[in-house]
PDB file of C-alpha atoms and ligand atoms in Angstrom:
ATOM      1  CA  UNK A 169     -34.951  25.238 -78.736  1.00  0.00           C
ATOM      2  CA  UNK A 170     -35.744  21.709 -77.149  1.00  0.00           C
ATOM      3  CA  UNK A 171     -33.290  20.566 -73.984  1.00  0.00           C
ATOM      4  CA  UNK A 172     -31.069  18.495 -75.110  1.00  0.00           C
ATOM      5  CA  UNK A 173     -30.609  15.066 -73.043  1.00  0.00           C
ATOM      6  CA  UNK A 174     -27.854  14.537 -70.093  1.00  0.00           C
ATOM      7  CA  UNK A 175     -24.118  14.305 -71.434  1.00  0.00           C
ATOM      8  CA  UNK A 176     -21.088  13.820 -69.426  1.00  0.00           C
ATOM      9  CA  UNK A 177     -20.239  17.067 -69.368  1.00  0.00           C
ATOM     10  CA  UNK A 178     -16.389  16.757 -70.797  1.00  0.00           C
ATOM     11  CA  UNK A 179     -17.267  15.354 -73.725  1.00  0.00           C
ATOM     12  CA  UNK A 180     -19.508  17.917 -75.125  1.00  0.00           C
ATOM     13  CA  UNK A 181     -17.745  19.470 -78.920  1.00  0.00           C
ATOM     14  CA  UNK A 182     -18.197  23.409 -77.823  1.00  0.00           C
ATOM     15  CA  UNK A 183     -20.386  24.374 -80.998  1.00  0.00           C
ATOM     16  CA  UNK A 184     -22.012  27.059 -79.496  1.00  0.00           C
ATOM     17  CA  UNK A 185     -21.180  30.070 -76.404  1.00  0.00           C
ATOM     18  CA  UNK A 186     -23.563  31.860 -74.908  1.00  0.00           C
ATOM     19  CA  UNK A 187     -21.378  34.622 -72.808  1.00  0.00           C
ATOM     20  CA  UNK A 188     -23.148  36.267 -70.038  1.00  0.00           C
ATOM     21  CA  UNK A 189     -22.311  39.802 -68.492  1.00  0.00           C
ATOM     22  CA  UNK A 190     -24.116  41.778 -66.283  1.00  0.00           C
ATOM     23  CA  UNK A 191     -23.260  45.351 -67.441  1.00  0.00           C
ATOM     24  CA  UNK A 192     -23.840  46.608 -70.868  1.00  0.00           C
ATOM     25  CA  UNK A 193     -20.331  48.895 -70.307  1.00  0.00           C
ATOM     26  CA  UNK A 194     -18.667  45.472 -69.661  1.00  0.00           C
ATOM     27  CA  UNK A 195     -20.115  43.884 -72.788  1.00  0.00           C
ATOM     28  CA  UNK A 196     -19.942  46.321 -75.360  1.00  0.00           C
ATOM     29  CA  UNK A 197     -16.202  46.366 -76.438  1.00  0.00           C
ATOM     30  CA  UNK A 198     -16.435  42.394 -76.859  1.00  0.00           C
ATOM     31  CA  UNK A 199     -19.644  43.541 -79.249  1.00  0.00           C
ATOM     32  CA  UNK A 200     -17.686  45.468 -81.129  1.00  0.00           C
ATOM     33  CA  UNK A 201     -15.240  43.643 -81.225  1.00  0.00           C
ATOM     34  CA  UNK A 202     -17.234  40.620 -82.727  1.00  0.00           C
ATOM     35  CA  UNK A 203     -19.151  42.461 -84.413  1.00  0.00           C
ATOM     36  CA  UNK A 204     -22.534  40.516 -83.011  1.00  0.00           C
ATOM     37  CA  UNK A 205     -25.418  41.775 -84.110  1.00  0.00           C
ATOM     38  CA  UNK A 206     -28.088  42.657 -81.518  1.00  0.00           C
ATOM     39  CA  UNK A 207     -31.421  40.017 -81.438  1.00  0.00           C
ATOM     40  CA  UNK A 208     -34.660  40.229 -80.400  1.00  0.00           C
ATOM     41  CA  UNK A 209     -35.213  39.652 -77.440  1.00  0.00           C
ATOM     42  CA  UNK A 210     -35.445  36.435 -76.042  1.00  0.00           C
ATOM     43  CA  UNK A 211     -37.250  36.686 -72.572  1.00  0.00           C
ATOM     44  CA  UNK A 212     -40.766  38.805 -72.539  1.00  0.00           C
ATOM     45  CA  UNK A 213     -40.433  39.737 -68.732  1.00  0.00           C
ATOM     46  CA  UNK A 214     -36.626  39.853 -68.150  1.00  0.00           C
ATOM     47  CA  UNK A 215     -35.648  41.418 -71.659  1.00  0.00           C
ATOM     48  CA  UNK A 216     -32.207  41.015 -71.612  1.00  0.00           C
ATOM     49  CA  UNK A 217     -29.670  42.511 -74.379  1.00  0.00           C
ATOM     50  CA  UNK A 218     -28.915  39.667 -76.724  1.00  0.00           C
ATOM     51  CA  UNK A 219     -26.348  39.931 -79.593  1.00  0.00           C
ATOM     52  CA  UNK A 220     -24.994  36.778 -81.628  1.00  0.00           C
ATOM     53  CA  UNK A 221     -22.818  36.494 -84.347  1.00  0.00           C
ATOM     54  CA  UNK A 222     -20.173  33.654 -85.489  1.00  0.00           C
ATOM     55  CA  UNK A 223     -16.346  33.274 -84.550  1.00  0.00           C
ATOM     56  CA  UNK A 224     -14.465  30.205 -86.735  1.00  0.00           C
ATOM     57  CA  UNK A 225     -16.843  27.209 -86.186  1.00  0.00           C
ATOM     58  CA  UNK A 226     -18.398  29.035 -83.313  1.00  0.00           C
ATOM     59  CA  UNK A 227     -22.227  30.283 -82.817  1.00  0.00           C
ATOM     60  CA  UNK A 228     -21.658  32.938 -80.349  1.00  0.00           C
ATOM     61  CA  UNK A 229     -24.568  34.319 -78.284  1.00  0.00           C
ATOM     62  CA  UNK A 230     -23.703  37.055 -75.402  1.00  0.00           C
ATOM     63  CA  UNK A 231     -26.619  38.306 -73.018  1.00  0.00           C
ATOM     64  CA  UNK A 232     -26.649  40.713 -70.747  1.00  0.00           C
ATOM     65  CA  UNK A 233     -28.771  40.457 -67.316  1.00  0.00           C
ATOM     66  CA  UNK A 234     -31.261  43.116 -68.480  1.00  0.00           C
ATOM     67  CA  UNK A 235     -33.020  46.198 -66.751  1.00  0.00           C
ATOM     68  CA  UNK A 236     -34.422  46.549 -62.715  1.00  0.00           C
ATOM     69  CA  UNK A 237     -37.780  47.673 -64.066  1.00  0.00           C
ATOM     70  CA  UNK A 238     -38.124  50.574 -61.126  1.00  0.00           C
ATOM     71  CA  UNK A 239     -34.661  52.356 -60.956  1.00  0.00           C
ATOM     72  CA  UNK A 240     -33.506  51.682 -64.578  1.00  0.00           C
ATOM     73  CA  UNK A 241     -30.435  50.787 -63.289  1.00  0.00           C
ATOM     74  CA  UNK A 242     -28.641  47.213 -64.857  1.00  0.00           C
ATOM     75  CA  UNK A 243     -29.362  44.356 -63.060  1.00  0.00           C
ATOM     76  CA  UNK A 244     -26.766  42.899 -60.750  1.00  0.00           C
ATOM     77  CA  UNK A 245     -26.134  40.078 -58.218  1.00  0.00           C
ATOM     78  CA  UNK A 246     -26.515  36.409 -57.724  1.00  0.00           C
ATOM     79  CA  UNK A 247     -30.570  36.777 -58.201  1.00  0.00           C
ATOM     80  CA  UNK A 248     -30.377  38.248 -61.662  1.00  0.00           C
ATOM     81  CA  UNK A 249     -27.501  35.754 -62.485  1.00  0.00           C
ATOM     82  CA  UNK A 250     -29.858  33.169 -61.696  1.00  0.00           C
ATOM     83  CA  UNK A 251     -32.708  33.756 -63.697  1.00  0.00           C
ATOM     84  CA  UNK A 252     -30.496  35.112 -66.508  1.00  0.00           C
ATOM     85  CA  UNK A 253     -28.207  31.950 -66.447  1.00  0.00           C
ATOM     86  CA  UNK A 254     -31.562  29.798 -66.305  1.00  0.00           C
ATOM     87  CA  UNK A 255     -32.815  31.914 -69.102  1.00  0.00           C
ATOM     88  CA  UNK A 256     -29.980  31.803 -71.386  1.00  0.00           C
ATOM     89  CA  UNK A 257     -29.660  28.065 -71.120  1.00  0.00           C
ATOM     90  CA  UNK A 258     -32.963  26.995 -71.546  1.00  0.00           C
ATOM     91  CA  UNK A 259     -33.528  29.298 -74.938  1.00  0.00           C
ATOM     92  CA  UNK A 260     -29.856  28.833 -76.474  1.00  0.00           C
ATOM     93  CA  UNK A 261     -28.838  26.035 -75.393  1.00  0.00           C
ATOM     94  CA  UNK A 262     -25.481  26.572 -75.259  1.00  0.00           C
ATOM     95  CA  UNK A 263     -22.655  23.512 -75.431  1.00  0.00           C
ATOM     96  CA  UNK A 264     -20.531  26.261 -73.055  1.00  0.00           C
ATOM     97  CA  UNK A 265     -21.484  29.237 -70.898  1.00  0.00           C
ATOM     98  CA  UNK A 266     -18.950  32.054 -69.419  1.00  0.00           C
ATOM     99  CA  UNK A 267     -19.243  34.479 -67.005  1.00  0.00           C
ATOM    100  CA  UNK A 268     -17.370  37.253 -67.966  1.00  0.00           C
ATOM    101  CA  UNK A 269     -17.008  40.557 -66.253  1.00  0.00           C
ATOM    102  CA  UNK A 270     -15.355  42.766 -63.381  1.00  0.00           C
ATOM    103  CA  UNK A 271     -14.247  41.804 -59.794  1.00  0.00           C
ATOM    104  CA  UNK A 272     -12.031  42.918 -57.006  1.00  0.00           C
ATOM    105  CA  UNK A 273      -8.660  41.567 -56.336  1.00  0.00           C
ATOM    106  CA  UNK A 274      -6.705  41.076 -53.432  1.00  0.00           C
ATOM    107  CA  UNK A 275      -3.502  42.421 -53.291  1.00  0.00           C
ATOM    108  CA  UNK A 276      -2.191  39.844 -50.951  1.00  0.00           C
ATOM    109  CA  UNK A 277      -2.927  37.509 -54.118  1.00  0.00           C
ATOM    110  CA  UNK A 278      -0.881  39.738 -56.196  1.00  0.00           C
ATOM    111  CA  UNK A 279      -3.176  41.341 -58.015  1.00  0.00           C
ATOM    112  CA  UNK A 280      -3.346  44.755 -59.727  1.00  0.00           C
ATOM    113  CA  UNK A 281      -6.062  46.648 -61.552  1.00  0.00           C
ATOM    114  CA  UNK A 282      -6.362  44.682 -64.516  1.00  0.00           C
ATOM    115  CA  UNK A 283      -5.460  41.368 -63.375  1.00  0.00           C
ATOM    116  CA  UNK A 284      -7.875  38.750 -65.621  1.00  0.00           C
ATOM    117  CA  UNK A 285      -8.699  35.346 -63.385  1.00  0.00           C
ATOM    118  CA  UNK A 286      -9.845  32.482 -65.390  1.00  0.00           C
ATOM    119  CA  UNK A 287     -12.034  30.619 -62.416  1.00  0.00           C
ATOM    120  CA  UNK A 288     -10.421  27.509 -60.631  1.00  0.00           C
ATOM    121  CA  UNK A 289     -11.875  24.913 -58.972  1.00  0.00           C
ATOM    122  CA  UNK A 290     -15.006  25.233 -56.621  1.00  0.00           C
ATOM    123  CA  UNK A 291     -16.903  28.619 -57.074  1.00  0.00           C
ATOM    124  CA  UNK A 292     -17.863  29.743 -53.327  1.00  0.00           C
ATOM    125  CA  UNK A 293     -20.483  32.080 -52.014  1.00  0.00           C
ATOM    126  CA  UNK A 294     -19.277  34.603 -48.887  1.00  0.00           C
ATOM    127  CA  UNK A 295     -22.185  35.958 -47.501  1.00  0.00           C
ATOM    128  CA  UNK A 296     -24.268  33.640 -46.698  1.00  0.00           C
ATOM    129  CA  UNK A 297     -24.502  31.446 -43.294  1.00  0.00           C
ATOM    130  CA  UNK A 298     -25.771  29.001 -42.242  1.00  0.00           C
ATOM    131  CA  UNK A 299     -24.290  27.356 -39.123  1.00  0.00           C
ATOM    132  CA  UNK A 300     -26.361  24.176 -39.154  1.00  0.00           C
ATOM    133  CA  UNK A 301     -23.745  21.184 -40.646  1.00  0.00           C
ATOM    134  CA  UNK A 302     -26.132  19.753 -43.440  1.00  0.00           C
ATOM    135  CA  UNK A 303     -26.911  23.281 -45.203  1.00  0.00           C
ATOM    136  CA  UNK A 304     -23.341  24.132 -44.945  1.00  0.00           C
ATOM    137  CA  UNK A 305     -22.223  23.442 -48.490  1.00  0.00           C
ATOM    138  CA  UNK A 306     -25.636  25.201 -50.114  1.00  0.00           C
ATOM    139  CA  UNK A 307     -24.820  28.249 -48.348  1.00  0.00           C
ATOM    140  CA  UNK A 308     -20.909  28.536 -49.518  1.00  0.00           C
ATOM    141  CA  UNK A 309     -21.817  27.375 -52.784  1.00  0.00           C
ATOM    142  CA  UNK A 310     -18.905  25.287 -54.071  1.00  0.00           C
ATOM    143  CA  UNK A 311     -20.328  24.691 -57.254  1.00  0.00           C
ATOM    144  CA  UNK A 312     -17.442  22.937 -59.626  1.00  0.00           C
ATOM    145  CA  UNK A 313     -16.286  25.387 -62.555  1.00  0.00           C
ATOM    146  CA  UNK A 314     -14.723  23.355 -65.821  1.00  0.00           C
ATOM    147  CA  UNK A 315     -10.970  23.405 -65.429  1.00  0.00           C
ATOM    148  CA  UNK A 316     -10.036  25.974 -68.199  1.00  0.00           C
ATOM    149  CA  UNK A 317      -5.847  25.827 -68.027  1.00  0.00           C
ATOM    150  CA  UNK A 318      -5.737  26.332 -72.051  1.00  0.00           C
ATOM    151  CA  UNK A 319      -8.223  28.903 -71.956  1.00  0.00           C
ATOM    152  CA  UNK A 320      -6.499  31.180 -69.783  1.00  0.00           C
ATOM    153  CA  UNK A 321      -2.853  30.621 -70.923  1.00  0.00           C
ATOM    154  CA  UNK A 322      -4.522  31.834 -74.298  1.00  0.00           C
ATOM    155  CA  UNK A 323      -5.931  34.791 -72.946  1.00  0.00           C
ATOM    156  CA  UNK A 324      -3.278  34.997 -70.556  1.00  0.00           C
ATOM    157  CA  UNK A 325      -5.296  35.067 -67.551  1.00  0.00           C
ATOM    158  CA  UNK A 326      -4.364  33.817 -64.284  1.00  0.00           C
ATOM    159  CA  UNK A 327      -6.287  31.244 -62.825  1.00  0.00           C
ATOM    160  CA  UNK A 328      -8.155  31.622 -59.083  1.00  0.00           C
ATOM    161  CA  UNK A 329     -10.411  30.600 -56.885  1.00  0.00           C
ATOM    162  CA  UNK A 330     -13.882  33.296 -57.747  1.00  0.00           C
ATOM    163  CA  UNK A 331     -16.653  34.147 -54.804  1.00  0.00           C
ATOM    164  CA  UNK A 332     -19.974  35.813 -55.256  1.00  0.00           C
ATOM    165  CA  UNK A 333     -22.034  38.043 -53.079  1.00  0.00           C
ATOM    166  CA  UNK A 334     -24.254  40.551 -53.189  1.00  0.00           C
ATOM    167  CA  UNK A 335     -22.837  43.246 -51.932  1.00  0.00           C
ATOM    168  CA  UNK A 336     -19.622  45.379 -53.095  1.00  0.00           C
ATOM    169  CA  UNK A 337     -17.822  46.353 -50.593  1.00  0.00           C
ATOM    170  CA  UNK A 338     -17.501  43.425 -47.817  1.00  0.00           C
ATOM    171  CA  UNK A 339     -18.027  42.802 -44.060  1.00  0.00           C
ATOM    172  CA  UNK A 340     -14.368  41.838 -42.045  1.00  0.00           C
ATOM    173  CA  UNK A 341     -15.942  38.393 -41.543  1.00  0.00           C
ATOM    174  CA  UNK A 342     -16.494  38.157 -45.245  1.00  0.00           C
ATOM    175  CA  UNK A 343     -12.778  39.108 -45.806  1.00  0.00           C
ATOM    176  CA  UNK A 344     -11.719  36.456 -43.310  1.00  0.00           C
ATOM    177  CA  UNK A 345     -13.595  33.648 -45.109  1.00  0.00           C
ATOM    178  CA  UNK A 346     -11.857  34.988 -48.515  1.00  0.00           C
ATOM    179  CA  UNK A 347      -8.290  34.852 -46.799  1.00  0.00           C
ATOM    180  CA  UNK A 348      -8.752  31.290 -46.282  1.00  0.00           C
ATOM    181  CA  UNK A 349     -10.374  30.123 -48.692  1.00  0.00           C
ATOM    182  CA  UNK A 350      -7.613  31.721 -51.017  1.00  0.00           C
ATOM    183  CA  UNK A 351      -9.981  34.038 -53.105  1.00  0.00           C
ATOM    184  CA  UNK A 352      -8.606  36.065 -56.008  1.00  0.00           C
ATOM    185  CA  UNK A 353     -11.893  36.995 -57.660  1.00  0.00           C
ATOM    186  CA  UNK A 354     -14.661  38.758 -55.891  1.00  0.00           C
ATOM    187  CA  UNK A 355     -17.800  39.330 -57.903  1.00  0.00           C
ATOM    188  CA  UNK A 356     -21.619  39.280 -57.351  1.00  0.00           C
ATOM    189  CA  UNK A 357     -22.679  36.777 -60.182  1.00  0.00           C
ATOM    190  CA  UNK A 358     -20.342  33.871 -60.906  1.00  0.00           C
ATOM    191  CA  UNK A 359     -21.103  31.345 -58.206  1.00  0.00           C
ATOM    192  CA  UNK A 360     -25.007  31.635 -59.103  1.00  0.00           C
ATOM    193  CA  UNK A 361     -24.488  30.916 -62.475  1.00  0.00           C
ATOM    194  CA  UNK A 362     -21.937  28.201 -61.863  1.00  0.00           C
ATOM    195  CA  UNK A 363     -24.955  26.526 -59.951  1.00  0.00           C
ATOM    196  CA  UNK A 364     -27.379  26.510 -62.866  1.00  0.00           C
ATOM    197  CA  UNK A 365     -25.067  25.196 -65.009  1.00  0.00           C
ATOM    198  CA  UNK A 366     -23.802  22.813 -62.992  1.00  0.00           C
ATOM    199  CA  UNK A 367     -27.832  21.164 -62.477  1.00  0.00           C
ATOM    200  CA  UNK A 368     -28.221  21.619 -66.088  1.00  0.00           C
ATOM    201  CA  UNK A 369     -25.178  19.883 -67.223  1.00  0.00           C
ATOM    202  CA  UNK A 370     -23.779  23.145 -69.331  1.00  0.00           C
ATOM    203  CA  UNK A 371     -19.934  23.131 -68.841  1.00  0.00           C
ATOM    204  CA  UNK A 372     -19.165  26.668 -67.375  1.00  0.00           C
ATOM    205  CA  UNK A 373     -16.437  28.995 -66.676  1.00  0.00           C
ATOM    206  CA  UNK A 374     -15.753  32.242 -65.382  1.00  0.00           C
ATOM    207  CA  UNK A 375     -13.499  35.187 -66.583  1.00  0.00           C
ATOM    208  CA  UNK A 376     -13.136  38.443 -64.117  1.00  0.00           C
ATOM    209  CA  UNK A 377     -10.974  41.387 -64.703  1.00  0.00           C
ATOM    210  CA  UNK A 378     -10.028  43.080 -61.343  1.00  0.00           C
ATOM    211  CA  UNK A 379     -11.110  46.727 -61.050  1.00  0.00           C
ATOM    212  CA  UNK A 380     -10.449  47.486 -57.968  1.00  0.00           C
ATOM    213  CA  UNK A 381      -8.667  46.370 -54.871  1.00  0.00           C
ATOM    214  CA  UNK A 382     -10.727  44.782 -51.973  1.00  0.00           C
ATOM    215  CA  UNK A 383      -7.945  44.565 -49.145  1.00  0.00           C
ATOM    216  CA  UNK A 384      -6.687  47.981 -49.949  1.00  0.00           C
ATOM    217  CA  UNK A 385      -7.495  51.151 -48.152  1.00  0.00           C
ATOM    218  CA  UNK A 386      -9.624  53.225 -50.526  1.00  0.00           C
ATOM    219  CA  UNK A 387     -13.147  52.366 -51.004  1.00  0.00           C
ATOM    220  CA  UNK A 388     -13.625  50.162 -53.683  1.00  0.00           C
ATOM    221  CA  UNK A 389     -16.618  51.653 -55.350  1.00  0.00           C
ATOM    222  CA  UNK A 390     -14.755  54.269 -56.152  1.00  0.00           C
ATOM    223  CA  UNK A 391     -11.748  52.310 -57.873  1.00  0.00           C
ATOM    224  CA  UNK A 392     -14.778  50.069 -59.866  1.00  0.00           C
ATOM    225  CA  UNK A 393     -16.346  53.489 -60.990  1.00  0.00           C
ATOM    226  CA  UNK A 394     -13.150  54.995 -62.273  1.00  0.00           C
ATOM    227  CA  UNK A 395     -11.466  51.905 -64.070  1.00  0.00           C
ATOM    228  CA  UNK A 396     -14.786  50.161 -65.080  1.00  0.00           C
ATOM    229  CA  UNK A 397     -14.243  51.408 -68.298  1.00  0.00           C
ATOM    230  CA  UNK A 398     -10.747  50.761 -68.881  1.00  0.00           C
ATOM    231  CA  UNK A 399     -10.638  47.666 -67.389  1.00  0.00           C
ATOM    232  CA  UNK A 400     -13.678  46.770 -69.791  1.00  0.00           C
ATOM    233  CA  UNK A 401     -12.134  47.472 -72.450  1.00  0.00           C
ATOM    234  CA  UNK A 402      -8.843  45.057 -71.624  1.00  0.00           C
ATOM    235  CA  UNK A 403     -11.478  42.419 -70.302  1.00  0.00           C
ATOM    236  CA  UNK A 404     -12.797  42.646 -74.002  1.00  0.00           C
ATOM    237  CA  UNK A 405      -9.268  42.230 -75.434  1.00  0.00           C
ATOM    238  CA  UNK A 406      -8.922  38.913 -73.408  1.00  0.00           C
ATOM    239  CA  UNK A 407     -12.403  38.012 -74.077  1.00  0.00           C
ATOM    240  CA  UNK A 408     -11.761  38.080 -77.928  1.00  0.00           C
ATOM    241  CA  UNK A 409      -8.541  36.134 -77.892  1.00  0.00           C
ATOM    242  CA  UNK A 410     -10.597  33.256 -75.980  1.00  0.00           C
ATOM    243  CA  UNK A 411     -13.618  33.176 -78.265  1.00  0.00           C
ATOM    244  CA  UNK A 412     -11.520  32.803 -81.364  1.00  0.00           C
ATOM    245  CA  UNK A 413      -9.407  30.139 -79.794  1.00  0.00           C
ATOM    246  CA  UNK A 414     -12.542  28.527 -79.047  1.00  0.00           C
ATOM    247  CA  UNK A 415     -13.996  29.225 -82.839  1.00  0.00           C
ATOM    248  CA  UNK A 416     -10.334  27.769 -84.265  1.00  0.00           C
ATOM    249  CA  UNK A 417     -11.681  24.316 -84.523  1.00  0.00           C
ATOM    250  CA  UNK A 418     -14.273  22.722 -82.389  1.00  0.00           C
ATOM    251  CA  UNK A 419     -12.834  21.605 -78.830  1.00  0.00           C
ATOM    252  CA  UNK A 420     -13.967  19.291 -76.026  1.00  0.00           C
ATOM    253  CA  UNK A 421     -15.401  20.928 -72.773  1.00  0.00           C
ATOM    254  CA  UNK A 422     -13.320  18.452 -71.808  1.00  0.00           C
ATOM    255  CA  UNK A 423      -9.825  20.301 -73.285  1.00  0.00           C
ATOM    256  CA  UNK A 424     -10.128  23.593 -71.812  1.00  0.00           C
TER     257      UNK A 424
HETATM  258  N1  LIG B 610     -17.164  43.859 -59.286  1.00  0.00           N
HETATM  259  C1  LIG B 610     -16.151  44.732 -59.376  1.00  0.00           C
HETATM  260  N2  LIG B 610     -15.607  44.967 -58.158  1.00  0.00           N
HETATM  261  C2  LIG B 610     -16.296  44.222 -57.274  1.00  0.00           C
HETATM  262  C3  LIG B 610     -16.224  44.034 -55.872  1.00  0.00           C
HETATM  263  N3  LIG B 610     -15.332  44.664 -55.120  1.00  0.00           N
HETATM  264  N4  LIG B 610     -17.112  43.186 -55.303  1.00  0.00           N
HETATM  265  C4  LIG B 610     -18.029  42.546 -56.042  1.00  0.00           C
HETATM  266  N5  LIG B 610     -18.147  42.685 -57.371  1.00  0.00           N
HETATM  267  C5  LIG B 610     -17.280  43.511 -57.992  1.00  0.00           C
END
């Protein structure tokens, strides 16, 4: 599909979603729940999962990031979000791309298991330093989301400030920079995305259902690994509410 030429981002008529997740156990309820149909695939080397369908006036494309071709295991973190994100908008072209998936919460933020953050504001990286003043902002990211307010009242989200990394549990100076910066969703993808789309002039927003708790005392892996499927499955409730309120009649980037 050719690239299209610059727009002012707010004005683009959202025609066409491409939603990206990383893990096929996140993105299969919203599957079924569409009823997408899976597609060839769309990248030779990074053979992602790729299922469209239509919602209302909506062409709906959802990728996941593919497979690490040694371990098997699904890729994850901000370097797979990258290429993905690249990939995704370069071959669909989409008018609006979201980020969906899982995250930790902070219950000082008043989250729960379950919370779902629509993203707000700057998107931040917090693990990665660079204490010289000009590379300051590359390092914590801060790569403007599109406001979504609509969006999330729809789905009834919350709306937060998001952080990626690339790790899942997090070093105390890591949790200091997410106190003050006000975090509420802690993921390994969003931010990385967010900066593609940003340079490519997609509008972009992120969705995160909390699955586990990230200033609380039990290790989070093991709250992710025993409500990642529960919390997928209410991610993929959300999820559905926002696509159809997207496919209802075509709506400005602008009018999120
Ligand atoms: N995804 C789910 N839980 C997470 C966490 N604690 N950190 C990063 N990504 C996550």
């Amino acid at each position: 599909m050719p690239t299209r030429p610059a727009r002012d981002p707010a004005e683009i008529t959202i025609e066409r979603v491409s939603v990206l997740y990383a893990l096929e156990s996140e993105a299969t309820p919203l599957v079924e729940r569409l009823g997408l149909q899976e597609q060839p695939a769309v990248d030779p080397q990074l053979r992602p999962r790729h299922f469209a369908g239509t919602v209302g006036t909506l062409h709906v494309d959802l990728l996941t990031l593919g497979r690490d071709p040694r371990s098997g295991t699904e890729r994850v973190g901000t370097d797979a979000a990258t290429m993905g994100a690249y990939m995704g908008v370069r071959k669909l072209s989409p008018d609006l791309l979201l980020n969906a998936g899982t995250c930790g919460g902070f219950e000082a933020e008043g989250a729960a298991v379950g919370t779902i953050y629509v993203s707000r504001g700057d998107l931040l990286f917090h693990d990665r330093r660079i204490p010289i003043a000009a590379f300051r902002q590359q390092a914590e990211g801060r790569w403007p989301g599109t406001p979504a307010p609509r969006l999330a009242q729809a789905i009834g989200a919350r709306e937060g400030v998001v952080s990626s990394g690339n790790s899942l549990d997090c070093l105390p100076g890591e949790l200091e920079f997410m106190r003050r910066e006000r975090v509420c969703a802690k993921d390994m993808e969003a931010t990385a995305i967010a900066q593609v789309c940003v340079q490519c002039g997609v509008p972009f927003v992120a969705v995160k259902a909390v699955t586990d708790l990230v200033d609380h005392p039990e290790p989070v892996q093991d709250a992710f690994l025993r409500n990642l499927r529960m919390v997928s499955a209410l991610l993929a409730e959300r999820m559905e509410a926002g696509v159809r309120w997207l496919g209802a009649h075509p709506r400005r980037a602008g009018d999120l």
